Amino acid sequence: MFASLTRMFIVAAVGLLGMGVWPGSAALPPLQITIESNSPYYFPASATVSAGAPIQWDNPTASHHTVTHDGCASDGLCAFDSGSVAPNGSFALPGLPPGRYPYHCTLHPIMRGILTVVDPVPLPSAT
Ligand SMILES: [Cu+2]
């Protein structure tokens, strides 16, 4: 009996973690960006998201694309690089620290986007 209750708790806890819901941690809304065949190529091309919020790029086009941080092309910090994302594929990041992240498609350098990651906005407090 005790063992089965413990097991139930573990299953419930893992389920909560899987949904990103855990007491004490604010659930941040995910950001979804769509890859397009025409300008602006990444929609929205300029996006702002809270630090730690998941970000996902979906590729509904008929071509392969990448989501590559500009820093990966230089000696700078390479924050993310999707590699080739196939048609109907997607690329997801669990979250990024605050900063500005210009990115591009290595296969089509004309494709450019920018991600701005900000500290989570604190809830308004009654003063
Ligand atoms: Cu591309």
Tab-separated table of N, CA and C in Angstrom, residues 6-88:
chain	number	residue	atom	x	y	z
A	6	THR	N	3.551	5.796	-2.924
A	6	THR	CA	4.794	6.465	-3.305
A	6	THR	C	4.921	6.506	-4.818
A	7	ARG	N	4.587	5.383	-5.440
A	7	ARG	CA	4.683	5.314	-6.890
A	7	ARG	C	3.722	6.311	-7.541
A	8	MET	N	2.514	6.406	-6.980
A	8	MET	CA	1.541	7.351	-7.543
A	8	MET	C	2.068	8.781	-7.450
A	9	PHE	N	2.710	9.087	-6.298
A	9	PHE	CA	3.228	10.439	-6.129
A	9	PHE	C	4.317	10.724	-7.161
A	10	ILE	N	5.210	9.749	-7.345
A	10	ILE	CA	6.304	9.959	-8.303
A	10	ILE	C	5.738	10.178	-9.708
A	11	VAL	N	4.749	9.373	-10.072
A	11	VAL	CA	4.145	9.524	-11.405
A	11	VAL	C	3.535	10.912	-11.548
A	12	ALA	N	2.837	11.358	-10.483
A	12	ALA	CA	2.202	12.682	-10.541
A	12	ALA	C	3.262	13.774	-10.627
A	13	ALA	N	4.350	13.623	-9.854
A	13	ALA	CA	5.393	14.651	-9.849
A	13	ALA	C	6.067	14.740	-11.211
A	14	VAL	N	6.362	13.595	-11.807
A	14	VAL	CA	6.996	13.596	-13.122
A	14	VAL	C	6.052	14.219	-14.144
A	15	GLY	N	4.769	13.937	-14.013
A	15	GLY	CA	3.787	14.524	-14.919
A	15	GLY	C	3.773	16.030	-14.812
A	16	LEU	N	3.825	16.550	-13.578
A	16	LEU	CA	3.839	18.003	-13.394
A	16	LEU	C	5.094	18.611	-14.003
A	17	LEU	N	6.239	17.953	-13.777
A	17	LEU	CA	7.475	18.476	-14.341
A	17	LEU	C	7.404	18.484	-15.859
A	18	GLY	N	6.834	17.437	-16.411
A	18	GLY	CA	6.736	17.328	-17.863
A	18	GLY	C	5.915	18.442	-18.465
A	19	MET	N	4.950	18.921	-17.711
A	19	MET	CA	4.106	20.008	-18.221
A	19	MET	C	4.707	21.371	-17.904
A	20	GLY	N	5.848	21.367	-17.226
A	20	GLY	CA	6.453	22.634	-16.871
A	20	GLY	C	5.735	23.315	-15.730
A	21	VAL	N	4.892	22.576	-15.024
A	21	VAL	CA	4.152	23.155	-13.908
A	21	VAL	C	4.711	22.579	-12.620
A	22	TRP	N	5.211	23.407	-11.790
A	22	TRP	CA	5.787	22.943	-10.530
A	22	TRP	C	5.581	24.051	-9.518
A	23	PRO	N	5.144	23.708	-8.333
A	23	PRO	CA	4.892	24.763	-7.341
A	23	PRO	C	6.113	25.663	-7.171
A	24	GLY	N	5.912	26.965	-7.231
A	24	GLY	CA	6.992	27.902	-7.017
A	24	GLY	C	7.638	28.397	-8.290
A	25	SER	N	7.395	27.749	-9.406
A	25	SER	CA	7.974	28.236	-10.662
A	25	SER	C	6.861	28.762	-11.553
A	26	ALA	N	7.022	29.982	-11.996
A	26	ALA	CA	6.001	30.567	-12.859
A	26	ALA	C	6.009	29.862	-14.208
A	27	ALA	N	4.844	29.533	-14.721
A	27	ALA	CA	4.749	28.912	-16.035
A	27	ALA	C	4.883	30.006	-17.087
A	28	LEU	N	5.970	29.966	-17.835
A	28	LEU	CA	6.202	30.983	-18.850
A	28	LEU	C	5.604	30.530	-20.173
A	29	PRO	N	4.917	31.435	-20.863
A	29	PRO	CA	4.314	31.042	-22.134
A	29	PRO	C	5.395	30.757	-23.167
A	30	PRO	N	5.273	29.677	-23.927
A	30	PRO	CA	6.264	29.379	-24.962
A	30	PRO	C	6.111	30.336	-26.132
A	31	LEU	N	7.216	30.504	-26.863
A	31	LEU	CA	7.204	31.336	-28.062
A	31	LEU	C	7.279	30.417	-29.273
A	32	GLN	N	6.421	30.666	-30.250
A	32	GLN	CA	6.406	29.851	-31.460
A	32	GLN	C	6.722	30.743	-32.649
A	33	ILE	N	7.699	30.327	-33.453
A	33	ILE	CA	8.118	31.072	-34.638
A	33	ILE	C	7.952	30.149	-35.839
A	34	THR	N	7.391	30.688	-36.914
A	34	THR	CA	7.155	29.887	-38.112
A	34	THR	C	8.178	30.237	-39.185
A	35	ILE	N	8.803	29.229	-39.770
A	35	ILE	CA	9.721	29.435	-40.888
A	35	ILE	C	8.890	29.515	-42.165
A	36	GLU	N	9.198	30.544	-42.984
A	36	GLU	CA	8.418	30.755	-44.207
A	36	GLU	C	9.331	30.773	-45.423
A	37	SER	N	8.765	30.484	-46.590
A	37	SER	CA	9.539	30.457	-47.837
A	37	SER	C	9.811	31.859	-48.374
A	38	ASN	N	9.023	32.820	-47.941
A	38	ASN	CA	9.160	34.193	-48.420
A	38	ASN	C	9.390	35.121	-47.237
A	39	SER	N	9.820	36.364	-47.571
A	39	SER	CA	10.049	37.360	-46.538
A	39	SER	C	8.819	37.475	-45.642
A	40	PRO	N	8.961	37.547	-44.336
A	40	PRO	CA	10.213	37.750	-43.578
A	40	PRO	C	10.951	36.454	-43.221
A	41	TYR	N	10.568	35.328	-43.759
A	41	TYR	CA	11.257	34.038	-43.592
A	41	TYR	C	11.100	33.423	-42.207
A	42	TYR	N	11.321	34.243	-41.179
A	42	TYR	CA	10.996	33.784	-39.829
A	42	TYR	C	9.867	34.685	-39.350
A	43	PHE	N	8.770	34.087	-38.947
A	43	PHE	CA	7.642	34.921	-38.524
A	43	PHE	C	7.254	34.597	-37.088
A	44	PRO	N	7.343	35.577	-36.171
A	44	PRO	CA	7.837	36.934	-36.424
A	44	PRO	C	9.363	36.964	-36.517
A	45	ALA	N	9.884	37.825	-37.404
A	45	ALA	CA	11.329	37.927	-37.597
A	45	ALA	C	12.001	38.510	-36.362
A	46	SER	N	11.299	39.385	-35.672
A	46	SER	CA	11.809	39.958	-34.435
A	46	SER	C	10.854	39.555	-33.323
A	47	ALA	N	11.364	38.812	-32.377
A	47	ALA	CA	10.491	38.287	-31.327
A	47	ALA	C	11.131	38.507	-29.971
A	48	THR	N	10.305	38.713	-28.975
A	48	THR	CA	10.772	38.903	-27.601
A	48	THR	C	10.144	37.828	-26.725
A	49	VAL	N	10.977	37.262	-25.868
A	49	VAL	CA	10.497	36.182	-25.003
A	49	VAL	C	11.168	36.313	-23.643
A	50	SER	N	10.518	35.814	-22.635
A	50	SER	CA	11.090	35.846	-21.290
A	50	SER	C	12.173	34.784	-21.148
A	51	ALA	N	13.179	35.107	-20.344
A	51	ALA	CA	14.251	34.148	-20.080
A	51	ALA	C	13.661	32.864	-19.511
A	52	GLY	N	14.129	31.757	-20.008
A	52	GLY	CA	13.670	30.467	-19.505
A	52	GLY	C	12.421	29.944	-20.185
A	53	ALA	N	11.756	30.782	-20.994
A	53	ALA	CA	10.561	30.306	-21.688
A	53	ALA	C	10.976	29.488	-22.903
A	54	PRO	N	10.301	28.381	-23.167
A	54	PRO	CA	10.657	27.571	-24.333
A	54	PRO	C	10.367	28.303	-25.639
A	55	ILE	N	11.179	28.017	-26.638
A	55	ILE	CA	11.045	28.641	-27.954
A	55	ILE	C	11.046	27.528	-28.985
A	56	GLN	N	10.121	27.605	-29.932
A	56	GLN	CA	10.072	26.569	-30.963
A	56	GLN	C	9.896	27.181	-32.335
A	57	TRP	N	10.725	26.714	-33.289
A	57	TRP	CA	10.596	27.091	-34.685
A	57	TRP	C	9.976	25.916	-35.432
A	58	ASP	N	8.928	26.180	-36.173
A	58	ASP	CA	8.289	25.151	-36.995
A	58	ASP	C	8.591	25.419	-38.457
A	59	ASN	N	8.861	24.344	-39.189
A	59	ASN	CA	9.175	24.476	-40.618
A	59	ASN	C	8.103	23.816	-41.479
A	60	PRO	N	7.058	24.578	-41.844
A	60	PRO	CA	6.005	24.014	-42.698
A	60	PRO	C	6.347	24.122	-44.191
A	61	THR	N	7.546	24.632	-44.530
A	61	THR	CA	7.902	24.804	-45.934
A	61	THR	C	8.349	23.472	-46.535
A	62	ALA	N	8.612	23.472	-47.839
A	62	ALA	CA	9.028	22.260	-48.543
A	62	ALA	C	10.554	22.117	-48.573
A	63	SER	N	11.267	23.018	-47.888
A	63	SER	CA	12.730	23.012	-47.930
A	63	SER	C	13.326	22.815	-46.539
A	64	HIS	N	14.579	22.391	-46.538
A	64	HIS	CA	15.328	22.332	-45.294
A	64	HIS	C	15.796	23.744	-44.925
A	65	HIS	N	15.808	24.046	-43.646
A	65	HIS	CA	16.322	25.318	-43.154
A	65	HIS	C	17.062	25.070	-41.845
A	66	THR	N	17.830	26.083	-41.420
A	66	THR	CA	18.439	26.003	-40.098
A	66	THR	C	18.051	27.235	-39.297
A	67	VAL	N	18.203	27.120	-38.013
A	67	VAL	CA	18.034	28.232	-37.084
A	67	VAL	C	19.369	28.326	-36.354
A	68	THR	N	20.218	29.255	-36.817
A	68	THR	CA	21.608	29.285	-36.364
A	68	THR	C	21.953	30.651	-35.791
A	69	HIS	N	22.344	30.666	-34.536
A	69	HIS	CA	22.776	31.909	-33.900
A	69	HIS	C	23.974	32.467	-34.656
A	70	ASP	N	23.983	33.792	-34.875
A	70	ASP	CA	25.076	34.403	-35.645
A	70	ASP	C	26.442	34.118	-35.008
A	71	GLY	N	26.480	33.968	-33.686
A	71	GLY	CA	27.745	33.708	-33.004
A	71	GLY	C	28.392	32.398	-33.437
A	72	CYS	N	27.614	31.492	-33.986
A	72	CYS	CA	28.166	30.193	-34.408
A	72	CYS	C	29.088	30.353	-35.611
A	73	ALA	N	28.892	31.440	-36.383
A	73	ALA	CA	29.693	31.631	-37.587
A	73	ALA	C	31.035	32.273	-37.270
A	74	SER	N	31.133	32.884	-36.101
A	74	SER	CA	32.378	33.544	-35.717
A	74	SER	C	33.004	32.771	-34.562
A	75	ASP	N	33.966	33.380	-33.921
A	75	ASP	CA	34.564	32.739	-32.755
A	75	ASP	C	33.774	33.046	-31.486
A	76	GLY	N	32.653	33.743	-31.680
A	76	GLY	CA	31.865	34.143	-30.520
A	76	GLY	C	31.066	32.999	-29.941
A	77	LEU	N	30.248	33.333	-28.979
A	77	LEU	CA	29.393	32.352	-28.334
A	77	LEU	C	28.373	31.813	-29.341
A	78	CYS	N	28.277	30.514	-29.432
A	78	CYS	CA	27.263	29.877	-30.269
A	78	CYS	C	26.144	29.421	-29.352
A	79	ALA	N	25.077	30.230	-29.287
A	79	ALA	CA	24.014	29.950	-28.314
A	79	ALA	C	23.108	28.813	-28.762
A	80	PHE	N	22.908	28.710	-30.085
A	80	PHE	CA	22.061	27.613	-30.578
A	80	PHE	C	22.296	27.426	-32.065
A	81	ASP	N	22.171	26.191	-32.515
A	81	ASP	CA	22.271	25.854	-33.932
A	81	ASP	C	21.430	24.605	-34.168
A	82	SER	N	20.374	24.779	-34.916
A	82	SER	CA	19.430	23.675	-35.086
A	82	SER	C	19.986	22.563	-35.964
A	83	GLY	N	21.000	22.883	-36.810
A	83	GLY	CA	21.301	21.946	-37.880
A	83	GLY	C	20.140	21.970	-38.860
A	84	SER	N	20.133	21.048	-39.797
A	84	SER	CA	19.095	21.063	-40.827
A	84	SER	C	17.742	20.656	-40.240
A	85	VAL	N	16.749	21.532	-40.431
A	85	VAL	CA	15.382	21.219	-39.998
A	85	VAL	C	14.583	20.826	-41.233
A	86	ALA	N	14.132	19.615	-41.288
A	86	ALA	CA	13.435	19.085	-42.465
A	86	ALA	C	12.035	19.683	-42.596
A	87	PRO	N	11.476	19.622	-43.806
A	87	PRO	CA	10.081	20.044	-43.982
A	87	PRO	C	9.176	19.334	-42.965
A	88	ASN	N	8.284	20.100	-42.404
A	88	ASN	CA	7.366	19.627	-41.365
A	88	ASN	C	8.080	19.285	-40.060
